[in-house]
Amino acid sequence: MIVCSCNCLTEAQVRESCTRSEGAARSTFEVYKCLGCSPKCGTCARTIRKIMDETLGGAACNACPVATNSACGAAKIADALNAAIEPLPAGAALVPAE
């Protein structure tokens, strides 16, 4: 199933990027990076995060020993980014900055 229309990313690719033996993705941004692309419209970010949580059993940010600690800067940034991501309404179009 395609989960990102902008980058043509599939559910299988997202799962594989989280389970590689080396360089496994531990954040939504890292999934894009592992797959050689970057977020475009952002609509897929929540779906990618859900797939990551299912694949990793909720341990998506587990790359460092303090990842679950409130002192983890990476966890704070990831939480803020995930909270800020809002999907575009159906039929909405992106307008390039001038």
PDB file of C-alpha atoms in Angstrom:
ATOM      1  CA  MET A   1       0.000   0.000   0.000  1.00  0.00           C
ATOM      2  CA  ILE A   2       1.336   3.463  -0.864  1.00  0.00           C
ATOM      3  CA  VAL A   3       1.454   5.665   2.235  1.00  0.00           C
ATOM      4  CA  CYS A   4       3.141   8.713   0.672  1.00  0.00           C
ATOM      5  CA  SER A   5       1.865   9.852  -2.703  1.00  0.00           C
ATOM      6  CA  CYS A   6       4.422  12.652  -3.013  1.00  0.00           C
ATOM      7  CA  ASN A   7       7.404  10.290  -2.708  1.00  0.00           C
ATOM      8  CA  CYS A   8       5.662   7.027  -3.718  1.00  0.00           C
ATOM      9  CA  LEU A   9       6.620   5.329  -0.438  1.00  0.00           C
ATOM     10  CA  THR A  10       5.005   2.035   0.446  1.00  0.00           C
ATOM     11  CA  GLU A  11       4.115   0.583   3.824  1.00  0.00           C
ATOM     12  CA  ALA A  12       6.679  -2.182   3.223  1.00  0.00           C
ATOM     13  CA  GLN A  13       9.452   0.382   2.614  1.00  0.00           C
ATOM     14  CA  VAL A  14       8.575   2.223   5.826  1.00  0.00           C
ATOM     15  CA  ARG A  15       8.605  -1.021   7.836  1.00  0.00           C
ATOM     16  CA  GLU A  16      11.932  -2.075   6.273  1.00  0.00           C
ATOM     17  CA  SER A  17      13.524   1.290   7.072  1.00  0.00           C
ATOM     18  CA  CYS A  18      12.655   0.727  10.761  1.00  0.00           C
ATOM     19  CA  THR A  19      13.999  -2.812  10.965  1.00  0.00           C
ATOM     20  CA  ARG A  20      17.342  -2.622   9.119  1.00  0.00           C
ATOM     21  CA  SER A  21      20.287  -3.992  11.026  1.00  0.00           C
ATOM     22  CA  GLU A  22      22.282  -0.771  10.500  1.00  0.00           C
ATOM     23  CA  GLY A  23      20.956   2.764  10.335  1.00  0.00           C
ATOM     24  CA  ALA A  24      17.370   1.875  11.221  1.00  0.00           C
ATOM     25  CA  ALA A  25      14.967   4.819  11.273  1.00  0.00           C
ATOM     26  CA  ARG A  26      13.803   5.889  14.721  1.00  0.00           C
ATOM     27  CA  SER A  27      11.820   8.979  13.730  1.00  0.00           C
ATOM     28  CA  THR A  28       9.521  10.009  10.907  1.00  0.00           C
ATOM     29  CA  PHE A  29      12.244  12.254   9.489  1.00  0.00           C
ATOM     30  CA  GLU A  30      14.719   9.358   9.551  1.00  0.00           C
ATOM     31  CA  VAL A  31      12.285   7.224   7.514  1.00  0.00           C
ATOM     32  CA  TYR A  32      12.334   9.840   4.762  1.00  0.00           C
ATOM     33  CA  LYS A  33      16.125  10.102   5.026  1.00  0.00           C
ATOM     34  CA  CYS A  34      16.607   6.305   4.902  1.00  0.00           C
ATOM     35  CA  LEU A  35      14.451   6.167   1.789  1.00  0.00           C
ATOM     36  CA  GLY A  36      16.320   8.998   0.070  1.00  0.00           C
ATOM     37  CA  CYS A  37      13.635  11.656   0.144  1.00  0.00           C
ATOM     38  CA  SER A  38      12.143  14.390   2.311  1.00  0.00           C
ATOM     39  CA  PRO A  39       8.615  15.274   3.418  1.00  0.00           C
ATOM     40  CA  LYS A  40       6.616  17.294   0.905  1.00  0.00           C
ATOM     41  CA  CYS A  41       3.018  18.018   1.979  1.00  0.00           C
ATOM     42  CA  GLY A  42       3.235  16.172   5.326  1.00  0.00           C
ATOM     43  CA  THR A  43      -0.078  14.344   4.977  1.00  0.00           C
ATOM     44  CA  CYS A  44       1.618  10.953   5.340  1.00  0.00           C
ATOM     45  CA  ALA A  45       3.644  11.747   8.486  1.00  0.00           C
ATOM     46  CA  ARG A  46       1.042  10.461  10.936  1.00  0.00           C
ATOM     47  CA  THR A  47       0.535   7.280   8.919  1.00  0.00           C
ATOM     48  CA  ILE A  48       4.291   6.708   8.807  1.00  0.00           C
ATOM     49  CA  ARG A  49       4.457   7.259  12.569  1.00  0.00           C
ATOM     50  CA  LYS A  50       1.629   4.747  13.108  1.00  0.00           C
ATOM     51  CA  ILE A  51       3.428   2.159  10.943  1.00  0.00           C
ATOM     52  CA  MET A  52       6.630   2.785  12.914  1.00  0.00           C
ATOM     53  CA  ASP A  53       4.816   2.308  16.225  1.00  0.00           C
ATOM     54  CA  GLU A  54       3.230  -0.937  14.982  1.00  0.00           C
ATOM     55  CA  THR A  55       6.555  -2.212  13.638  1.00  0.00           C
ATOM     56  CA  LEU A  56       8.654  -1.242  16.635  1.00  0.00           C
ATOM     57  CA  GLY A  57       6.066  -1.862  19.324  1.00  0.00           C
ATOM     58  CA  GLY A  58       5.960   1.818  20.288  1.00  0.00           C
ATOM     59  CA  ALA A  59       9.745   2.067  20.695  1.00  0.00           C
ATOM     60  CA  ALA A  60      10.288   4.410  17.758  1.00  0.00           C
ATOM     61  CA  CYS A  61      12.656   6.762  19.580  1.00  0.00           C
ATOM     62  CA  ASN A  62      14.965   4.305  21.254  1.00  0.00           C
ATOM     63  CA  ALA A  63      18.292   5.226  19.716  1.00  0.00           C
ATOM     64  CA  CYS A  64      19.882   6.538  22.907  1.00  0.00           C
ATOM     65  CA  PRO A  65      19.670   5.577  26.592  1.00  0.00           C
ATOM     66  CA  VAL A  66      17.809   8.778  27.517  1.00  0.00           C
ATOM     67  CA  ALA A  67      15.281   8.633  24.682  1.00  0.00           C
ATOM     68  CA  THR A  68      12.407   8.153  27.109  1.00  0.00           C
ATOM     69  CA  ASN A  69      13.815  10.732  29.523  1.00  0.00           C
ATOM     70  CA  SER A  70      12.476  14.292  29.541  1.00  0.00           C
ATOM     71  CA  ALA A  71      16.105  15.449  29.205  1.00  0.00           C
ATOM     72  CA  CYS A  72      16.369  13.970  25.693  1.00  0.00           C
ATOM     73  CA  GLY A  73      16.543  16.903  23.285  1.00  0.00           C
ATOM     74  CA  ALA A  74      15.863  14.671  20.278  1.00  0.00           C
ATOM     75  CA  ALA A  75      12.703  13.329  21.895  1.00  0.00           C
ATOM     76  CA  LYS A  76      11.510  16.867  22.687  1.00  0.00           C
ATOM     77  CA  ILE A  77      12.093  17.992  19.095  1.00  0.00           C
ATOM     78  CA  ALA A  78      10.404  14.893  17.672  1.00  0.00           C
ATOM     79  CA  ASP A  79       7.408  15.382  19.979  1.00  0.00           C
ATOM     80  CA  ALA A  80       7.101  19.046  18.961  1.00  0.00           C
ATOM     81  CA  LEU A  81       7.327  18.210  15.252  1.00  0.00           C
ATOM     82  CA  ASN A  82       4.793  15.397  15.516  1.00  0.00           C
ATOM     83  CA  ALA A  83       2.403  17.693  17.420  1.00  0.00           C
ATOM     84  CA  ALA A  84       2.791  20.418  14.782  1.00  0.00           C
ATOM     85  CA  ILE A  85       2.082  18.193  11.787  1.00  0.00           C
ATOM     86  CA  GLU A  86      -1.412  18.804  10.507  1.00  0.00           C
ATOM     87  CA  PRO A  87      -2.585  17.113   7.326  1.00  0.00           C
ATOM     88  CA  LEU A  88      -3.857  19.340   4.548  1.00  0.00           C
ATOM     89  CA  PRO A  89      -7.625  19.362   4.111  1.00  0.00           C
ATOM     90  CA  ALA A  90      -8.903  17.207   1.256  1.00  0.00           C
ATOM     91  CA  GLY A  91      -8.564  19.052  -2.024  1.00  0.00           C
ATOM     92  CA  ALA A  92      -6.139  21.650  -0.648  1.00  0.00           C
ATOM     93  CA  ALA A  93      -3.162  22.587  -2.777  1.00  0.00           C
ATOM     94  CA  LEU A  94       0.262  23.803  -1.740  1.00  0.00           C
ATOM     95  CA  VAL A  95       1.141  27.261  -2.965  1.00  0.00           C
ATOM     96  CA  PRO A  96       4.864  27.821  -3.536  1.00  0.00           C
ATOM     97  CA  ALA A  97       6.459  30.660  -1.567  1.00  0.00           C
ATOM     98  CA  GLU A  98       7.272  33.694  -3.662  1.00  0.00           C
TER      99      GLU A  98
END
